[in-house]
Amino acid sequence: MALVTISGYPSAGKSTRVAQIQAYLQQRLDAEDYAGPKLSVEVLSDDVLNLERSVYNDSRSEKPARGALFTAMQRQMSTDKILIVDSLNYIKGFRYQMYCAAREMKLRVCTVHVVAAPDVCREWNANRKDGRTYSTETFENLIMRYEEPSSMVRWDSPLFSILWLDTEIPGEQIWDALTKGVVKPPNGASLSVAKAPTDALHTLEQTTAGIVSQLFSEASGSSSGGKVVIAVSEGVKVDVTLPPRNITLAELQRLKRQFVTIHKKAITLGSTEKGRMDWSEESIGSKFSTFLGEHL
């Protein structure tokens, strides 16, 4: 249904705002006048994943932690859920990844920037009693590296900023964004591509080699041309139209190599046809016979 990305300085009060947003959204879903689909509101955070604040001390521990958060987010996103990701989310490239994953699932998105002055965050961090304090060095490093969300870029839009002095959240605007906002189609670059079966290359080589061998036998010593029926395998036959001239084995082998080279790329990359290539003997035989008819 929707993904809410929370972003802000360390110890800026993000979890407090998340609790307010979750309560507001749940209240709207439970209201008697709500006539939309049945939805749940869930929160995914570092604490839910048992990620200590110390994972941000260096990149060697932070990178797998961020990967764990992203994997859990992908697993929990669904069309019957509003998922709120409560974490620093301070890297714009990571927020873009989250945005692309949501688009792939055809979910609505919004970003909530929890704003607090660095001095306020330092004071709150120093006074925490829950054992979730950032070390001074890590805190300062995260403040310096923070990449602020911008409403000018699509992956942070729509963007809602909540100041530490605000007593209320923009609940109505967030609700509208999550329930009435535009569902953007998946980005072509983020779509998964179907891979070819493991025996595709073997089938490609065997099928084309068999056709070349039979075709040369049929055409050998004849220059009349016309349609030739080739048995690809038991029950599978293809028609090849030959030109009215002599055809050499070298010519057939050259065309076979061209055809195989083109389709090897499809096997390596997924497909030249966005994963829709059929790698059966019948399909390969049909395509190769068409290819031969066009190039002979």
PDB file of N, CA and C in Angstrom, residues 189-226:
ATOM      1  N   ALA A 189      14.667   0.212 -14.848  1.00  0.00           N
ATOM      2  CA  ALA A 189      15.962  -0.299 -14.378  1.00  0.00           C
ATOM      3  C   ALA A 189      15.825  -1.148 -13.128  1.00  0.00           C
ATOM      4  N   SER A 190      14.699  -0.994 -12.415  1.00  0.00           N
ATOM      5  CA  SER A 190      14.544  -1.739 -11.170  1.00  0.00           C
ATOM      6  C   SER A 190      13.773  -3.027 -11.353  1.00  0.00           C
ATOM      7  N   LEU A 191      13.234  -3.262 -12.536  1.00  0.00           N
ATOM      8  CA  LEU A 191      12.477  -4.487 -12.765  1.00  0.00           C
ATOM      9  C   LEU A 191      13.402  -5.694 -12.829  1.00  0.00           C
ATOM     10  N   SER A 192      12.985  -6.750 -12.181  1.00  0.00           N
ATOM     11  CA  SER A 192      13.773  -7.971 -12.241  1.00  0.00           C
ATOM     12  C   SER A 192      13.608  -8.613 -13.617  1.00  0.00           C
ATOM     13  N   VAL A 193      14.691  -9.162 -14.112  1.00  0.00           N
ATOM     14  CA  VAL A 193      14.684  -9.776 -15.439  1.00  0.00           C
ATOM     15  C   VAL A 193      14.734 -11.286 -15.291  1.00  0.00           C
ATOM     16  N   ALA A 194      13.839 -11.954 -15.985  1.00  0.00           N
ATOM     17  CA  ALA A 194      13.822 -13.412 -15.924  1.00  0.00           C
ATOM     18  C   ALA A 194      15.091 -13.972 -16.555  1.00  0.00           C
ATOM     19  N   LYS A 195      15.704 -14.927 -15.875  1.00  0.00           N
ATOM     20  CA  LYS A 195      16.940 -15.520 -16.373  1.00  0.00           C
ATOM     21  C   LYS A 195      16.636 -16.751 -17.226  1.00  0.00           C
ATOM     22  N   ALA A 196      17.560 -17.014 -18.149  1.00  0.00           N
ATOM     23  CA  ALA A 196      17.416 -18.194 -18.999  1.00  0.00           C
ATOM     24  C   ALA A 196      17.673 -19.446 -18.178  1.00  0.00           C
ATOM     25  N   PRO A 197      17.064 -20.591 -18.530  1.00  0.00           N
ATOM     26  CA  PRO A 197      17.328 -21.841 -17.817  1.00  0.00           C
ATOM     27  C   PRO A 197      18.781 -22.260 -17.967  1.00  0.00           C
ATOM     28  N   THR A 198      19.248 -23.103 -17.067  1.00  0.00           N
ATOM     29  CA  THR A 198      20.664 -23.465 -17.046  1.00  0.00           C
ATOM     30  C   THR A 198      21.100 -24.230 -18.292  1.00  0.00           C
ATOM     31  N   ASP A 199      20.172 -24.917 -18.945  1.00  0.00           N
ATOM     32  CA  ASP A 199      20.539 -25.685 -20.142  1.00  0.00           C
ATOM     33  C   ASP A 199      20.273 -24.918 -21.437  1.00  0.00           C
ATOM     34  N   ALA A 200      20.042 -23.617 -21.340  1.00  0.00           N
ATOM     35  CA  ALA A 200      19.687 -22.832 -22.527  1.00  0.00           C
ATOM     36  C   ALA A 200      20.803 -22.838 -23.570  1.00  0.00           C
ATOM     37  N   LEU A 201      22.049 -22.658 -23.122  1.00  0.00           N
ATOM     38  CA  LEU A 201      23.170 -22.604 -24.075  1.00  0.00           C
ATOM     39  C   LEU A 201      23.331 -23.953 -24.779  1.00  0.00           C
ATOM     40  N   HIS A 202      23.208 -25.046 -24.022  1.00  0.00           N
ATOM     41  CA  HIS A 202      23.314 -26.376 -24.615  1.00  0.00           C
ATOM     42  C   HIS A 202      22.224 -26.594 -25.661  1.00  0.00           C
ATOM     43  N   THR A 203      20.976 -26.209 -25.307  1.00  0.00           N
ATOM     44  CA  THR A 203      19.857 -26.357 -26.237  1.00  0.00           C
ATOM     45  C   THR A 203      20.076 -25.516 -27.490  1.00  0.00           C
ATOM     46  N   LEU A 204      20.579 -24.294 -27.297  1.00  0.00           N
ATOM     47  CA  LEU A 204      20.839 -23.388 -28.412  1.00  0.00           C
ATOM     48  C   LEU A 204      21.867 -23.997 -29.375  1.00  0.00           C
ATOM     49  N   GLU A 205      22.970 -24.491 -28.830  1.00  0.00           N
ATOM     50  CA  GLU A 205      24.035 -25.066 -29.664  1.00  0.00           C
ATOM     51  C   GLU A 205      23.558 -26.334 -30.379  1.00  0.00           C
ATOM     52  N   GLN A 206      22.918 -27.226 -29.640  1.00  0.00           N
ATOM     53  CA  GLN A 206      22.501 -28.501 -30.203  1.00  0.00           C
ATOM     54  C   GLN A 206      21.435 -28.328 -31.288  1.00  0.00           C
ATOM     55  N   THR A 207      20.478 -27.453 -31.018  1.00  0.00           N
ATOM     56  CA  THR A 207      19.380 -27.258 -31.970  1.00  0.00           C
ATOM     57  C   THR A 207      19.882 -26.641 -33.267  1.00  0.00           C
ATOM     58  N   THR A 208      20.688 -25.579 -33.149  1.00  0.00           N
ATOM     59  CA  THR A 208      21.183 -24.913 -34.372  1.00  0.00           C
ATOM     60  C   THR A 208      22.145 -25.819 -35.151  1.00  0.00           C
ATOM     61  N   ALA A 209      22.992 -26.583 -34.444  1.00  0.00           N
ATOM     62  CA  ALA A 209      23.920 -27.490 -35.122  1.00  0.00           C
ATOM     63  C   ALA A 209      23.162 -28.580 -35.869  1.00  0.00           C
ATOM     64  N   GLY A 210      22.105 -29.096 -35.261  1.00  0.00           N
ATOM     65  CA  GLY A 210      21.294 -30.128 -35.909  1.00  0.00           C
ATOM     66  C   GLY A 210      20.616 -29.615 -37.160  1.00  0.00           C
ATOM     67  N   ILE A 211      20.104 -28.390 -37.081  1.00  0.00           N
ATOM     68  CA  ILE A 211      19.436 -27.806 -38.252  1.00  0.00           C
ATOM     69  C   ILE A 211      20.429 -27.582 -39.384  1.00  0.00           C
ATOM     70  N   VAL A 212      21.610 -27.072 -39.050  1.00  0.00           N
ATOM     71  CA  VAL A 212      22.640 -26.834 -40.076  1.00  0.00           C
ATOM     72  C   VAL A 212      23.026 -28.139 -40.752  1.00  0.00           C
ATOM     73  N   SER A 213      23.224 -29.203 -39.961  1.00  0.00           N
ATOM     74  CA  SER A 213      23.630 -30.497 -40.517  1.00  0.00           C
ATOM     75  C   SER A 213      22.565 -31.048 -41.465  1.00  0.00           C
ATOM     76  N   GLN A 214      21.322 -31.027 -41.027  1.00  0.00           N
ATOM     77  CA  GLN A 214      20.250 -31.558 -41.877  1.00  0.00           C
ATOM     78  C   GLN A 214      20.009 -30.681 -43.102  1.00  0.00           C
ATOM     79  N   LEU A 215      20.109 -29.389 -42.900  1.00  0.00           N
ATOM     80  CA  LEU A 215      19.867 -28.471 -44.006  1.00  0.00           C
ATOM     81  C   LEU A 215      20.921 -28.638 -45.093  1.00  0.00           C
ATOM     82  N   PHE A 216      22.185 -28.814 -44.699  1.00  0.00           N
ATOM     83  CA  PHE A 216      23.240 -28.997 -45.683  1.00  0.00           C
ATOM     84  C   PHE A 216      23.040 -30.310 -46.447  1.00  0.00           C
ATOM     85  N   SER A 217      22.590 -31.345 -45.744  1.00  0.00           N
ATOM     86  CA  SER A 217      22.335 -32.627 -46.399  1.00  0.00           C
ATOM     87  C   SER A 217      21.218 -32.502 -47.425  1.00  0.00           C
ATOM     88  N   GLU A 218      20.179 -31.740 -47.070  1.00  0.00           N
ATOM     89  CA  GLU A 218      19.048 -31.553 -47.974  1.00  0.00           C
ATOM     90  C   GLU A 218      19.445 -30.712 -49.185  1.00  0.00           C
ATOM     91  N   ALA A 219      20.261 -29.691 -48.944  1.00  0.00           N
ATOM     92  CA  ALA A 219      20.592 -28.743 -50.017  1.00  0.00           C
ATOM     93  C   ALA A 219      21.796 -29.167 -50.846  1.00  0.00           C
ATOM     94  N   SER A 220      22.547 -30.143 -50.365  1.00  0.00           N
ATOM     95  CA  SER A 220      23.769 -30.549 -51.040  1.00  0.00           C
ATOM     96  C   SER A 220      23.473 -31.058 -52.454  1.00  0.00           C
ATOM     97  N   GLY A 221      24.166 -30.493 -53.424  1.00  0.00           N
ATOM     98  CA  GLY A 221      24.030 -30.929 -54.815  1.00  0.00           C
ATOM     99  C   GLY A 221      22.788 -30.419 -55.499  1.00  0.00           C
ATOM    100  N   SER A 222      22.033 -29.543 -54.837  1.00  0.00           N
ATOM    101  CA  SER A 222      20.805 -29.013 -55.445  1.00  0.00           C
ATOM    102  C   SER A 222      20.814 -27.499 -55.383  1.00  0.00           C
ATOM    103  N   SER A 223      20.362 -26.862 -56.454  1.00  0.00           N
ATOM    104  CA  SER A 223      20.297 -25.399 -56.478  1.00  0.00           C
ATOM    105  C   SER A 223      18.894 -24.918 -56.826  1.00  0.00           C
ATOM    106  N   SER A 224      17.928 -25.804 -56.676  1.00  0.00           N
ATOM    107  CA  SER A 224      16.551 -25.446 -57.043  1.00  0.00           C
ATOM    108  C   SER A 224      15.854 -24.592 -55.998  1.00  0.00           C
ATOM    109  N   GLY A 225      16.336 -24.667 -54.759  1.00  0.00           N
ATOM    110  CA  GLY A 225      15.712 -23.887 -53.700  1.00  0.00           C
ATOM    111  C   GLY A 225      14.370 -24.454 -53.290  1.00  0.00           C
ATOM    112  N   GLY A 226      13.591 -23.625 -52.568  1.00  0.00           N
ATOM    113  CA  GLY A 226      12.277 -24.052 -52.131  1.00  0.00           C
ATOM    114  C   GLY A 226      12.238 -24.365 -50.643  1.00  0.00           C
TER     115      GLY A 226
END
